[in-house]
Amino acid sequence: MRYYVLDRGDQLSVDLSEQFHKLAAKHGFRLDAESPEIVVSIGGDGTMLHAFHTFIDHIPDIAFVGVHTGHLGFYADWQADELPQLVELMSSASKSGSVRPRIVKYPLLELEIHRKSGNFSYIALNEFTLKGMDGTVVAQVDINDQTFEMFRGDGICISTPTGSTAYNKSLGGAMVHPTIEALQIAEIASINNRVFRTMGSPLLLPKHHHTDIFSRKEQRLLLTIDHVNIQVDDLISVRCQVAKEKVSFARYRPFPFWNRVREAFLG
Ligand code: NAP
């Protein structure tokens, strides 16, 4: 089994990372930074975002596993003290196939960013946001090439189902089960009065739909793709749609999505 480990960099995560390498060596796993089959993220959901973007060019060939060093996360199934159990299960799965992991595949968000300086493509695991740097954002939102609304406000967030529990949730968006192949549009503090009007409700678009956001004034904008920030002053438009590829997670034991939601938000 070819594996790679990324950790958050705090002492506990670094120690666990070393422990993982030792256990992995005992079981004959091979460390491979170029083409791992399994990428283990040790830290938090933020660490998983880093792991995902580190291997963005190899997503179809990799399954991710998350070990959380805080509480259980949305992308992390395993607690720090369960590392030996995880490695045992990974080992049995790779040798005999008796404890084959369930590979679950979740939707991603595909972005085409059109700027005066060129066109750029990205994939997000959680979400894309567009925010103003100097005040109110003015942007036209189209859905399937039809003008939908003129947005004025702090910004717009487009999330994946697994990202729906992150920034999107803080914006009052719905939590979406990741088997639903959709993207969600949520407003960030829109201006609504007798002159300016937006829908005001989060919208869910199915995978065969797309939305375009057009910058409608000269404005400095902050674009975020998960944890990555890009400042632009020449944005023309951004097209968002459910990506053709999906991200894979290896589940060595069941941890249903709604249990994660309950544990994370209700305790
Ligand atoms: P961060 O500001 O250090 O962490 C943001 C928080 O979001 C962390 O507690 C992280 O969990 C949690 N998180 C990440 N993905 C999640 C998911 N899919 N479901 C539930 N919680 C999730 O930033 P970061 O670690 O670089 O992560 C970037 C993410 O922060 C963005 O993708 C965005 O979703 C989120 N964010 C949220 C807000 C907000 O809610 N107002 C504002 C900005 C950004 P861990 O502690 O386990 O890492």
mmCIF file of N, CA and C in Angstrom, residues 190-234:
data_model
loop_
_atom_site.group_PDB
_atom_site.id
_atom_site.type_symbol
_atom_site.label_atom_id
_atom_site.label_comp_id
_atom_site.label_asym_id
_atom_site.label_seq_id
_atom_site.Cartn_x
_atom_site.Cartn_y
_atom_site.Cartn_z
ATOM 1 N N SER A 190 -26.594 40.376 1.924
ATOM 2 C CA SER A 190 -27.081 41.111 0.754
ATOM 3 C C SER A 190 -27.851 42.353 1.199
ATOM 4 N N ILE A 191 -27.841 43.381 0.352
ATOM 5 C CA ILE A 191 -28.627 44.587 0.622
ATOM 6 C C ILE A 191 -30.013 44.371 0.017
ATOM 7 N N ASN A 192 -31.025 44.478 0.830
ATOM 8 C CA ASN A 192 -32.394 44.313 0.337
ATOM 9 C C ASN A 192 -33.263 45.453 0.857
ATOM 10 N N ASN A 193 -33.762 46.240 -0.079
ATOM 11 C CA ASN A 193 -34.669 47.342 0.279
ATOM 12 C C ASN A 193 -35.565 47.613 -0.935
ATOM 13 N N ARG A 194 -36.197 48.785 -0.995
ATOM 14 C CA ARG A 194 -37.128 49.032 -2.109
ATOM 15 C C ARG A 194 -36.412 49.170 -3.443
ATOM 16 N N VAL A 195 -35.093 49.455 -3.377
ATOM 17 C CA VAL A 195 -34.348 49.681 -4.624
ATOM 18 C C VAL A 195 -33.605 48.414 -5.065
ATOM 19 N N PHE A 196 -32.942 47.785 -4.109
ATOM 20 C CA PHE A 196 -32.124 46.620 -4.430
ATOM 21 C C PHE A 196 -32.804 45.358 -3.910
ATOM 22 N N ARG A 197 -32.802 44.328 -4.727
ATOM 23 C CA ARG A 197 -33.531 43.123 -4.342
ATOM 24 C C ARG A 197 -32.762 41.874 -4.776
ATOM 25 N N THR A 198 -32.553 40.955 -3.839
ATOM 26 C CA THR A 198 -32.019 39.629 -4.193
ATOM 27 C C THR A 198 -32.994 38.584 -3.658
ATOM 28 N N MET A 199 -32.765 37.339 -4.024
ATOM 29 C CA MET A 199 -33.690 36.284 -3.611
ATOM 30 C C MET A 199 -33.698 36.112 -2.095
ATOM 31 N N GLY A 200 -32.523 36.236 -1.482
ATOM 32 C CA GLY A 200 -32.463 36.165 -0.018
ATOM 33 C C GLY A 200 -32.403 34.750 0.538
ATOM 34 N N SER A 201 -32.838 33.777 -0.209
ATOM 35 C CA SER A 201 -32.800 32.381 0.272
ATOM 36 C C SER A 201 -31.636 31.651 -0.383
ATOM 37 N N PRO A 202 -31.027 30.708 0.325
ATOM 38 C CA PRO A 202 -30.015 29.862 -0.332
ATOM 39 C C PRO A 202 -30.670 29.043 -1.448
ATOM 40 N N LEU A 203 -29.916 28.815 -2.507
ATOM 41 C CA LEU A 203 -30.442 28.051 -3.654
ATOM 42 C C LEU A 203 -29.595 26.805 -3.859
ATOM 43 N N LEU A 204 -30.249 25.704 -4.190
ATOM 44 C CA LEU A 204 -29.535 24.462 -4.518
ATOM 45 C C LEU A 204 -29.666 24.202 -6.006
ATOM 46 N N LEU A 205 -28.538 24.046 -6.672
ATOM 47 C CA LEU A 205 -28.564 23.764 -8.112
ATOM 48 C C LEU A 205 -28.132 22.319 -8.355
ATOM 49 N N PRO A 206 -28.846 21.584 -9.192
ATOM 50 C CA PRO A 206 -28.438 20.202 -9.498
ATOM 51 C C PRO A 206 -27.208 20.186 -10.389
ATOM 52 N N LYS A 207 -26.678 18.983 -10.602
ATOM 53 C CA LYS A 207 -25.364 18.904 -11.252
ATOM 54 C C LYS A 207 -25.385 19.309 -12.724
ATOM 55 N N HIS A 208 -26.544 19.282 -13.366
ATOM 56 C CA HIS A 208 -26.547 19.669 -14.779
ATOM 57 C C HIS A 208 -26.837 21.171 -14.951
ATOM 58 N N HIS A 209 -26.862 21.934 -13.858
ATOM 59 C CA HIS A 209 -27.044 23.388 -13.956
ATOM 60 C C HIS A 209 -25.720 24.092 -13.680
ATOM 61 N N HIS A 210 -25.657 25.356 -14.060
ATOM 62 C CA HIS A 210 -24.464 26.140 -13.723
ATOM 63 C C HIS A 210 -24.885 27.560 -13.388
ATOM 64 N N THR A 211 -24.007 28.233 -12.675
ATOM 65 C CA THR A 211 -24.265 29.637 -12.377
ATOM 66 C C THR A 211 -23.031 30.449 -12.760
ATOM 67 N N ASP A 212 -23.266 31.659 -13.261
ATOM 68 C CA ASP A 212 -22.177 32.578 -13.582
ATOM 69 C C ASP A 212 -22.350 33.833 -12.734
ATOM 70 N N ILE A 213 -21.261 34.302 -12.191
ATOM 71 C CA ILE A 213 -21.288 35.551 -11.432
ATOM 72 C C ILE A 213 -20.440 36.560 -12.204
ATOM 73 N N PHE A 214 -21.063 37.667 -12.624
ATOM 74 C CA PHE A 214 -20.359 38.691 -13.406
ATOM 75 C C PHE A 214 -20.062 39.880 -12.505
ATOM 76 N N SER A 215 -18.830 40.326 -12.507
ATOM 77 C CA SER A 215 -18.490 41.544 -11.771
ATOM 78 C C SER A 215 -19.108 42.715 -12.526
ATOM 79 N N ARG A 216 -19.854 43.574 -11.824
ATOM 80 C CA ARG A 216 -20.575 44.638 -12.526
ATOM 81 C C ARG A 216 -20.107 46.047 -12.181
ATOM 82 N N LYS A 217 -18.912 46.162 -11.615
ATOM 83 C CA LYS A 217 -18.276 47.478 -11.498
ATOM 84 C C LYS A 217 -16.780 47.242 -11.340
ATOM 85 N N GLU A 218 -15.994 48.291 -11.446
ATOM 86 C CA GLU A 218 -14.569 48.133 -11.163
ATOM 87 C C GLU A 218 -14.445 47.933 -9.675
ATOM 88 N N GLN A 219 -13.945 46.803 -9.248
ATOM 89 C CA GLN A 219 -13.907 46.534 -7.814
ATOM 90 C C GLN A 219 -12.781 45.552 -7.496
ATOM 91 N N ARG A 220 -12.220 45.767 -6.306
ATOM 92 C CA ARG A 220 -11.221 44.805 -5.834
ATOM 93 C C ARG A 220 -11.972 43.723 -5.079
ATOM 94 N N LEU A 221 -11.710 42.487 -5.461
ATOM 95 C CA LEU A 221 -12.452 41.365 -4.879
ATOM 96 C C LEU A 221 -11.491 40.362 -4.259
ATOM 97 N N LEU A 222 -11.970 39.713 -3.214
ATOM 98 C CA LEU A 222 -11.233 38.592 -2.644
ATOM 99 C C LEU A 222 -11.974 37.330 -3.061
ATOM 100 N N LEU A 223 -11.288 36.460 -3.796
ATOM 101 C CA LEU A 223 -11.870 35.168 -4.173
ATOM 102 C C LEU A 223 -11.242 34.122 -3.267
ATOM 103 N N THR A 224 -12.059 33.258 -2.685
ATOM 104 C CA THR A 224 -11.482 32.175 -1.888
ATOM 105 C C THR A 224 -11.917 30.839 -2.473
ATOM 106 N N ILE A 225 -10.952 29.931 -2.516
ATOM 107 C CA ILE A 225 -11.234 28.552 -2.915
ATOM 108 C C ILE A 225 -10.765 27.714 -1.732
ATOM 109 N N ASP A 226 -11.711 27.277 -0.919
ATOM 110 C CA ASP A 226 -11.394 26.633 0.372
ATOM 111 C C ASP A 226 -10.533 27.606 1.200
ATOM 112 N N HIS A 227 -9.313 27.213 1.555
ATOM 113 C CA HIS A 227 -8.464 28.079 2.390
ATOM 114 C C HIS A 227 -7.579 28.998 1.544
ATOM 115 N N VAL A 228 -7.683 28.923 0.231
ATOM 116 C CA VAL A 228 -6.793 29.688 -0.650
ATOM 117 C C VAL A 228 -7.439 31.030 -0.998
ATOM 118 N N ASN A 229 -6.705 32.124 -0.806
ATOM 119 C CA ASN A 229 -7.229 33.470 -1.099
ATOM 120 C C ASN A 229 -6.553 34.052 -2.339
ATOM 121 N N ILE A 230 -7.354 34.657 -3.201
ATOM 122 C CA ILE A 230 -6.807 35.320 -4.388
ATOM 123 C C ILE A 230 -7.422 36.718 -4.462
ATOM 124 N N GLN A 231 -6.583 37.745 -4.527
ATOM 125 C CA GLN A 231 -7.093 39.118 -4.677
ATOM 126 C C GLN A 231 -7.084 39.469 -6.155
ATOM 127 N N VAL A 232 -8.203 40.009 -6.640
ATOM 128 C CA VAL A 232 -8.260 40.367 -8.061
ATOM 129 C C VAL A 232 -8.883 41.758 -8.220
ATOM 130 N N ASP A 233 -8.472 42.454 -9.273
ATOM 131 C CA ASP A 233 -9.134 43.721 -9.582
ATOM 132 C C ASP A 233 -9.561 43.754 -11.051
ATOM 133 N N ASP A 234 -9.522 42.565 -11.675
ATOM 134 C CA ASP A 234 -9.848 42.500 -13.105
ATOM 135 C C ASP A 234 -10.803 41.342 -13.406
#
